[in-house]
Amino acid sequence: MSKIKIYEEKENIPYEEITKVLNLAYKELLDQSLSYAAATQTVERTKARMKDGVCMIAEIDGKIVGTLTYHVHEKKENSKWYIDGKYIVLTQLAVLPEYREQNVYLCLASNLLRKVRKDKEIACLIADTSVEAERLVKGYVSSGMQIVDYVSWPGTNYYSYVFCKTINGKKFQDEYCEKRLKIAKLKCKLKYKKNGQKRVLGKIVTVIKRI
C-alpha cells in the first residue's frame, strides 16, 4: 500500500484539484438525487467555502486523493451544544472513491484531531451531513461522533444530522443526545421543509418571536 501524506496548505492551495476531488467524491450522492453543493461546486465556490478556514490535503504518490476544511469558531453563550469553549466546524471532507479503502479518511481525521487537541480551549468538533447519506452517517458515528441535532439547510433537498465529537469539553450522555435529537427532529420537520424553507408553522413562530 502506498504511503499517505497529510499536510495543511495555506499559501498555494490547489483549488482546481481539490474541487475535482470534491465533485468526484460527492457524485454518488448527486446520483441519489441529494443536492450536495460539493458535487457540482465551482472553483470559486471552493475558495469561498475555505475562506478563513484551514485546508488539509491527503496525497498518495503525489496525487491529491482527499481533503477537508476546518474553521475555528469562538464559544457561543446561548447554545445547547457549544458552551464549553471554542469549537471546530468540519466541511468539504472528501476522498476519491477509488481510494476509500486505503484509510485516507482515517489519516485525515487522525491528523486533524492530533492538531486540535493541542489547543485546550477547543471543546468539540462539529460536522453535518444528510440523514439519507448512509455511508457518511455511519462513518461519522463509527469515528465516535454523537448525533446531536436535526436541521434543514437552505439550498439542499434533505434534512441533515449534526454531529459532535468532544475534544476538551464535556461529552454528552448518549441518552440525553437521543432525547434531544427526537425533539429536534420533530421541531425541524414541523417548522421547515427539506430545502430549508419555512412551513406555515415556522413562519408563525418567527412572527411571534418578533412581538
PDB file of C-alpha atoms in Angstrom:
ATOM      1  CA  MET A   1       0.000   0.000   0.000  1.00  0.00           C
ATOM      2  CA  SER A   2       1.343   3.437  -0.928  1.00  0.00           C
ATOM      3  CA  LYS A   3       2.177   5.902   1.824  1.00  0.00           C
ATOM      4  CA  ILE A   4      -0.402   8.592   2.556  1.00  0.00           C
ATOM      5  CA  LYS A   5       0.972  12.103   3.000  1.00  0.00           C
ATOM      6  CA  ILE A   6      -1.167  14.520   5.040  1.00  0.00           C
ATOM      7  CA  TYR A   7      -0.406  18.227   5.192  1.00  0.00           C
ATOM      8  CA  GLU A   8      -2.004  21.628   5.606  1.00  0.00           C
ATOM      9  CA  GLU A   9      -1.737  24.126   2.781  1.00  0.00           C
ATOM     10  CA  LYS A  10      -2.166  27.829   3.474  1.00  0.00           C
ATOM     11  CA  GLU A  11      -0.389  29.722   0.731  1.00  0.00           C
ATOM     12  CA  ASN A  12      -0.609  27.754  -2.518  1.00  0.00           C
ATOM     13  CA  ILE A  13      -3.876  25.887  -2.209  1.00  0.00           C
ATOM     14  CA  PRO A  14      -4.563  23.796  -5.361  1.00  0.00           C
ATOM     15  CA  TYR A  15      -8.186  24.861  -5.633  1.00  0.00           C
ATOM     16  CA  GLU A  16      -8.808  23.250  -9.020  1.00  0.00           C
ATOM     17  CA  GLU A  17      -7.546  19.831  -7.942  1.00  0.00           C
ATOM     18  CA  ILE A  18      -9.454  19.994  -4.679  1.00  0.00           C
ATOM     19  CA  THR A  19     -12.630  20.964  -6.498  1.00  0.00           C
ATOM     20  CA  LYS A  20     -12.246  17.924  -8.777  1.00  0.00           C
ATOM     21  CA  VAL A  21     -11.846  15.672  -5.726  1.00  0.00           C
ATOM     22  CA  LEU A  22     -14.972  17.160  -4.149  1.00  0.00           C
ATOM     23  CA  ASN A  23     -17.009  16.814  -7.354  1.00  0.00           C
ATOM     24  CA  LEU A  24     -15.991  13.182  -7.867  1.00  0.00           C
ATOM     25  CA  ALA A  25     -16.359  12.198  -4.206  1.00  0.00           C
ATOM     26  CA  TYR A  26     -19.904  13.524  -3.932  1.00  0.00           C
ATOM     27  CA  LYS A  27     -21.109  12.415  -7.374  1.00  0.00           C
ATOM     28  CA  GLU A  28     -22.609   9.213  -5.940  1.00  0.00           C
ATOM     29  CA  LEU A  29     -24.795  11.292  -3.637  1.00  0.00           C
ATOM     30  CA  LEU A  30     -25.846  13.513  -6.518  1.00  0.00           C
ATOM     31  CA  ASP A  31     -26.768  10.316  -8.373  1.00  0.00           C
ATOM     32  CA  GLN A  32     -29.028   9.527  -5.398  1.00  0.00           C
ATOM     33  CA  SER A  33     -30.751  12.885  -6.048  1.00  0.00           C
ATOM     34  CA  LEU A  34     -29.183  14.531  -2.975  1.00  0.00           C
ATOM     35  CA  SER A  35     -28.220  18.118  -3.791  1.00  0.00           C
ATOM     36  CA  TYR A  36     -24.796  18.326  -2.141  1.00  0.00           C
ATOM     37  CA  ALA A  37     -23.050  21.564  -3.049  1.00  0.00           C
ATOM     38  CA  ALA A  38     -19.707  19.780  -3.265  1.00  0.00           C
ATOM     39  CA  ALA A  39     -20.921  17.581  -6.119  1.00  0.00           C
ATOM     40  CA  THR A  40     -21.246  20.467  -8.557  1.00  0.00           C
ATOM     41  CA  GLN A  41     -19.463  23.427  -6.994  1.00  0.00           C
ATOM     42  CA  THR A  42     -17.055  25.565  -8.968  1.00  0.00           C
ATOM     43  CA  VAL A  43     -13.510  26.524  -8.059  1.00  0.00           C
ATOM     44  CA  GLU A  44     -14.783  29.911  -6.888  1.00  0.00           C
ATOM     45  CA  ARG A  45     -17.275  28.198  -4.587  1.00  0.00           C
ATOM     46  CA  THR A  46     -14.497  26.018  -3.174  1.00  0.00           C
ATOM     47  CA  LYS A  47     -12.450  29.148  -2.423  1.00  0.00           C
ATOM     48  CA  ALA A  48     -15.439  30.810  -0.750  1.00  0.00           C
ATOM     49  CA  ARG A  49     -16.108  27.808   1.479  1.00  0.00           C
ATOM     50  CA  MET A  50     -12.452  27.707   2.525  1.00  0.00           C
ATOM     51  CA  LYS A  51     -12.330  31.396   3.459  1.00  0.00           C
ATOM     52  CA  ASP A  52     -10.907  31.918   6.963  1.00  0.00           C
ATOM     53  CA  GLY A  53     -10.514  28.152   7.303  1.00  0.00           C
ATOM     54  CA  VAL A  54      -7.662  25.664   7.121  1.00  0.00           C
ATOM     55  CA  CYS A  55      -7.275  23.242   4.202  1.00  0.00           C
ATOM     56  CA  MET A  56      -5.884  19.766   4.908  1.00  0.00           C
ATOM     57  CA  ILE A  57      -4.793  17.612   1.977  1.00  0.00           C
ATOM     58  CA  ALA A  58      -4.123  13.881   1.541  1.00  0.00           C
ATOM     59  CA  GLU A  59      -1.704  12.771  -1.184  1.00  0.00           C
ATOM     60  CA  ILE A  60      -0.650   9.367  -2.485  1.00  0.00           C
ATOM     61  CA  ASP A  61       2.287   9.236  -4.895  1.00  0.00           C
ATOM     62  CA  GLY A  62       1.961  12.984  -5.489  1.00  0.00           C
ATOM     63  CA  LYS A  63      -1.748  12.809  -6.322  1.00  0.00           C
ATOM     64  CA  ILE A  64      -4.378  14.602  -4.230  1.00  0.00           C
ATOM     65  CA  VAL A  65      -6.822  11.900  -3.148  1.00  0.00           C
ATOM     66  CA  GLY A  66      -8.579  13.542  -0.196  1.00  0.00           C
ATOM     67  CA  THR A  67      -9.198  16.822   1.569  1.00  0.00           C
ATOM     68  CA  LEU A  68     -11.023  18.565   4.361  1.00  0.00           C
ATOM     69  CA  THR A  69     -11.501  22.128   5.529  1.00  0.00           C
ATOM     70  CA  TYR A  70     -11.996  23.230   9.107  1.00  0.00           C
ATOM     71  CA  HIS A  71     -12.913  26.526  10.740  1.00  0.00           C
ATOM     72  CA  VAL A  72     -12.336  27.556  14.350  1.00  0.00           C
ATOM     73  CA  HIS A  73     -15.288  29.352  15.951  1.00  0.00           C
ATOM     74  CA  GLU A  74     -15.481  31.161  19.271  1.00  0.00           C
ATOM     75  CA  LYS A  75     -17.568  29.951  22.194  1.00  0.00           C
ATOM     76  CA  LYS A  76     -21.325  30.528  21.937  1.00  0.00           C
ATOM     77  CA  GLU A  77     -23.031  31.791  25.084  1.00  0.00           C
ATOM     78  CA  ASN A  78     -26.621  30.858  24.253  1.00  0.00           C
ATOM     79  CA  SER A  79     -26.241  27.430  22.712  1.00  0.00           C
ATOM     80  CA  LYS A  80     -27.113  23.964  23.968  1.00  0.00           C
ATOM     81  CA  TRP A  81     -24.015  22.377  22.429  1.00  0.00           C
ATOM     82  CA  TYR A  82     -21.160  24.889  22.106  1.00  0.00           C
ATOM     83  CA  ILE A  83     -20.932  26.233  25.646  1.00  0.00           C
ATOM     84  CA  ASP A  84     -17.600  24.837  26.834  1.00  0.00           C
ATOM     85  CA  GLY A  85     -15.245  26.778  24.597  1.00  0.00           C
ATOM     86  CA  LYS A  86     -14.140  27.239  21.021  1.00  0.00           C
ATOM     87  CA  TYR A  87     -15.284  24.645  18.519  1.00  0.00           C
ATOM     88  CA  ILE A  88     -14.197  23.316  15.140  1.00  0.00           C
ATOM     89  CA  VAL A  89     -16.577  23.066  12.172  1.00  0.00           C
ATOM     90  CA  LEU A  90     -15.560  20.439   9.621  1.00  0.00           C
ATOM     91  CA  THR A  91     -16.561  20.930   5.963  1.00  0.00           C
ATOM     92  CA  GLN A  92     -15.606  19.698   2.500  1.00  0.00           C
ATOM     93  CA  LEU A  93     -14.453  16.296   3.722  1.00  0.00           C
ATOM     94  CA  ALA A  94     -13.866  14.152   0.649  1.00  0.00           C
ATOM     95  CA  VAL A  95     -11.845  11.176  -0.589  1.00  0.00           C
ATOM     96  CA  LEU A  96     -11.753   9.924  -4.165  1.00  0.00           C
ATOM     97  CA  PRO A  97     -13.943   6.797  -4.416  1.00  0.00           C
ATOM     98  CA  GLU A  98     -11.116   4.537  -5.622  1.00  0.00           C
ATOM     99  CA  TYR A  99      -9.020   5.411  -2.531  1.00  0.00           C
ATOM    100  CA  ARG A 100     -11.649   4.936   0.180  1.00  0.00           C
ATOM    101  CA  GLU A 101     -10.306   1.521   1.158  1.00  0.00           C
ATOM    102  CA  GLN A 102      -6.825   2.909   1.837  1.00  0.00           C
ATOM    103  CA  ASN A 103      -7.528   4.581   5.216  1.00  0.00           C
ATOM    104  CA  VAL A 104      -7.398   8.096   3.772  1.00  0.00           C
ATOM    105  CA  TYR A 105     -10.398   9.206   5.834  1.00  0.00           C
ATOM    106  CA  LEU A 106      -8.757   7.819   8.967  1.00  0.00           C
ATOM    107  CA  CYS A 107      -5.456   9.575   8.254  1.00  0.00           C
ATOM    108  CA  LEU A 108      -7.162  12.922   7.641  1.00  0.00           C
ATOM    109  CA  ALA A 109      -9.253  12.619  10.822  1.00  0.00           C
ATOM    110  CA  SER A 110      -6.309  11.467  12.947  1.00  0.00           C
ATOM    111  CA  ASN A 111      -4.121  14.356  11.832  1.00  0.00           C
ATOM    112  CA  LEU A 112      -6.910  16.853  12.449  1.00  0.00           C
ATOM    113  CA  LEU A 113      -7.623  15.540  15.952  1.00  0.00           C
ATOM    114  CA  ARG A 114      -3.927  15.408  16.812  1.00  0.00           C
ATOM    115  CA  LYS A 115      -3.604  19.096  15.954  1.00  0.00           C
ATOM    116  CA  VAL A 116      -6.765  20.480  17.537  1.00  0.00           C
ATOM    117  CA  ARG A 117      -6.235  18.610  20.813  1.00  0.00           C
ATOM    118  CA  LYS A 118      -3.170  20.777  21.391  1.00  0.00           C
ATOM    119  CA  ASP A 119      -5.462  23.771  21.844  1.00  0.00           C
ATOM    120  CA  LYS A 120      -7.068  23.219  25.245  1.00  0.00           C
ATOM    121  CA  GLU A 121      -9.660  25.910  24.534  1.00  0.00           C
ATOM    122  CA  ILE A 122     -11.262  23.833  21.772  1.00  0.00           C
ATOM    123  CA  ALA A 123     -14.194  21.943  23.234  1.00  0.00           C
ATOM    124  CA  CYS A 124     -15.538  19.967  20.300  1.00  0.00           C
ATOM    125  CA  LEU A 125     -15.581  19.147  16.606  1.00  0.00           C
ATOM    126  CA  ILE A 126     -18.819  19.691  14.640  1.00  0.00           C
ATOM    127  CA  ALA A 127     -19.882  18.262  11.264  1.00  0.00           C
ATOM    128  CA  ASP A 128     -23.118  17.624   9.420  1.00  0.00           C
ATOM    129  CA  THR A 129     -24.445  15.568   6.540  1.00  0.00           C
ATOM    130  CA  SER A 130     -27.710  14.382   5.023  1.00  0.00           C
ATOM    131  CA  VAL A 131     -29.700  11.867   7.059  1.00  0.00           C
ATOM    132  CA  GLU A 132     -30.037   9.951   3.774  1.00  0.00           C
ATOM    133  CA  ALA A 133     -26.279   9.647   3.182  1.00  0.00           C
ATOM    134  CA  GLU A 134     -25.971   6.308   4.960  1.00  0.00           C
ATOM    135  CA  ARG A 135     -22.269   5.745   4.299  1.00  0.00           C
ATOM    136  CA  LEU A 136     -21.292   9.167   5.636  1.00  0.00           C
ATOM    137  CA  VAL A 137     -23.599   8.917   8.658  1.00  0.00           C
ATOM    138  CA  LYS A 138     -22.155   5.510   9.517  1.00  0.00           C
ATOM    139  CA  GLY A 139     -18.629   6.857   9.113  1.00  0.00           C
ATOM    140  CA  TYR A 140     -19.171   9.791  11.469  1.00  0.00           C
ATOM    141  CA  VAL A 141     -20.815   7.600  14.118  1.00  0.00           C
ATOM    142  CA  SER A 142     -18.132   4.898  13.907  1.00  0.00           C
ATOM    143  CA  SER A 143     -15.480   7.594  14.436  1.00  0.00           C
ATOM    144  CA  GLY A 144     -17.013   8.398  17.826  1.00  0.00           C
ATOM    145  CA  MET A 145     -19.140  11.400  16.890  1.00  0.00           C
ATOM    146  CA  GLN A 146     -22.543  11.816  18.533  1.00  0.00           C
ATOM    147  CA  ILE A 147     -25.643  12.888  16.606  1.00  0.00           C
ATOM    148  CA  VAL A 148     -26.772  15.995  18.469  1.00  0.00           C
ATOM    149  CA  ASP A 149     -29.146  17.894  16.186  1.00  0.00           C
ATOM    150  CA  TYR A 150     -31.507  17.670  13.197  1.00  0.00           C
ATOM    151  CA  VAL A 151     -31.579  20.605  10.787  1.00  0.00           C
ATOM    152  CA  SER A 152     -32.641  21.819   7.342  1.00  0.00           C
ATOM    153  CA  TRP A 153     -30.233  23.953   5.315  1.00  0.00           C
ATOM    154  CA  PRO A 154     -31.285  26.353   2.533  1.00  0.00           C
ATOM    155  CA  GLY A 155     -30.314  25.170  -0.933  1.00  0.00           C
ATOM    156  CA  THR A 156     -30.472  21.456  -0.137  1.00  0.00           C
ATOM    157  CA  ASN A 157     -33.209  18.882  -0.638  1.00  0.00           C
ATOM    158  CA  TYR A 158     -32.663  16.854   2.519  1.00  0.00           C
ATOM    159  CA  TYR A 159     -32.659  17.070   6.288  1.00  0.00           C
ATOM    160  CA  SER A 160     -29.273  16.821   7.999  1.00  0.00           C
ATOM    161  CA  TYR A 161     -27.824  15.344  11.148  1.00  0.00           C
ATOM    162  CA  VAL A 162     -25.371  17.474  13.130  1.00  0.00           C
ATOM    163  CA  PHE A 163     -22.525  15.508  14.707  1.00  0.00           C
ATOM    164  CA  CYS A 164     -20.345  16.419  17.687  1.00  0.00           C
ATOM    165  CA  LYS A 165     -17.080  14.914  18.911  1.00  0.00           C
ATOM    166  CA  THR A 166     -15.718  16.030  22.257  1.00  0.00           C
ATOM    167  CA  ILE A 167     -12.152  17.337  22.178  1.00  0.00           C
ATOM    168  CA  ASN A 168     -11.578  19.038  25.545  1.00  0.00           C
ATOM    169  CA  GLY A 169     -15.153  19.783  26.621  1.00  0.00           C
ATOM    170  CA  LYS A 170     -17.708  17.539  28.292  1.00  0.00           C
ATOM    171  CA  LYS A 171     -19.147  14.527  26.492  1.00  0.00           C
ATOM    172  CA  PHE A 172     -22.921  14.380  26.464  1.00  0.00           C
ATOM    173  CA  GLN A 173     -24.655  11.257  27.704  1.00  0.00           C
ATOM    174  CA  ASP A 174     -25.975   9.152  24.811  1.00  0.00           C
ATOM    175  CA  GLU A 175     -29.434   9.023  26.380  1.00  0.00           C
ATOM    176  CA  TYR A 176     -29.532  12.816  26.577  1.00  0.00           C
ATOM    177  CA  CYS A 177     -28.495  13.139  22.919  1.00  0.00           C
ATOM    178  CA  GLU A 178     -31.151  10.662  21.831  1.00  0.00           C
ATOM    179  CA  LYS A 179     -33.884  12.590  23.639  1.00  0.00           C
ATOM    180  CA  ARG A 180     -32.716  15.949  22.310  1.00  0.00           C
ATOM    181  CA  LEU A 181     -32.482  14.504  18.779  1.00  0.00           C
ATOM    182  CA  LYS A 182     -36.086  13.285  18.866  1.00  0.00           C
ATOM    183  CA  ILE A 183     -37.242  16.745  19.938  1.00  0.00           C
ATOM    184  CA  ALA A 184     -35.030  18.489  17.360  1.00  0.00           C
ATOM    185  CA  LYS A 185     -36.292  16.209  14.581  1.00  0.00           C
ATOM    186  CA  LEU A 186     -39.926  16.883  15.438  1.00  0.00           C
ATOM    187  CA  LYS A 187     -39.393  20.652  15.681  1.00  0.00           C
ATOM    188  CA  CYS A 188     -37.382  20.797  12.459  1.00  0.00           C
ATOM    189  CA  LYS A 189     -39.906  18.851  10.388  1.00  0.00           C
ATOM    190  CA  LEU A 190     -42.801  20.896  11.751  1.00  0.00           C
ATOM    191  CA  LYS A 191     -41.072  24.217  11.009  1.00  0.00           C
ATOM    192  CA  TYR A 192     -39.028  23.536   7.869  1.00  0.00           C
ATOM    193  CA  LYS A 193     -39.198  21.728   4.556  1.00  0.00           C
ATOM    194  CA  LYS A 194     -36.218  19.693   3.316  1.00  0.00           C
ATOM    195  CA  ASN A 195     -34.954  22.660   1.301  1.00  0.00           C
ATOM    196  CA  GLY A 196     -34.720  24.941   4.325  1.00  0.00           C
ATOM    197  CA  GLN A 197     -37.864  26.888   3.515  1.00  0.00           C
ATOM    198  CA  LYS A 198     -40.148  27.616   6.435  1.00  0.00           C
ATOM    199  CA  ARG A 199     -43.506  25.926   6.673  1.00  0.00           C
ATOM    200  CA  VAL A 200     -46.518  27.906   7.825  1.00  0.00           C
ATOM    201  CA  LEU A 201     -45.810  26.955  11.450  1.00  0.00           C
ATOM    202  CA  GLY A 202     -42.219  28.114  11.123  1.00  0.00           C
ATOM    203  CA  LYS A 203     -43.343  31.491   9.796  1.00  0.00           C
ATOM    204  CA  ILE A 204     -45.811  31.871  12.655  1.00  0.00           C
ATOM    205  CA  VAL A 205     -43.113  31.087  15.231  1.00  0.00           C
ATOM    206  CA  THR A 206     -40.815  33.703  13.640  1.00  0.00           C
ATOM    207  CA  VAL A 207     -43.538  36.358  13.841  1.00  0.00           C
ATOM    208  CA  ILE A 208     -44.323  35.516  17.472  1.00  0.00           C
ATOM    209  CA  LYS A 209     -40.649  35.812  18.438  1.00  0.00           C
ATOM    210  CA  ARG A 210     -40.560  39.334  16.950  1.00  0.00           C
ATOM    211  CA  ILE A 211     -43.505  40.532  19.013  1.00  0.00           C
TER     212      ILE A 211
END
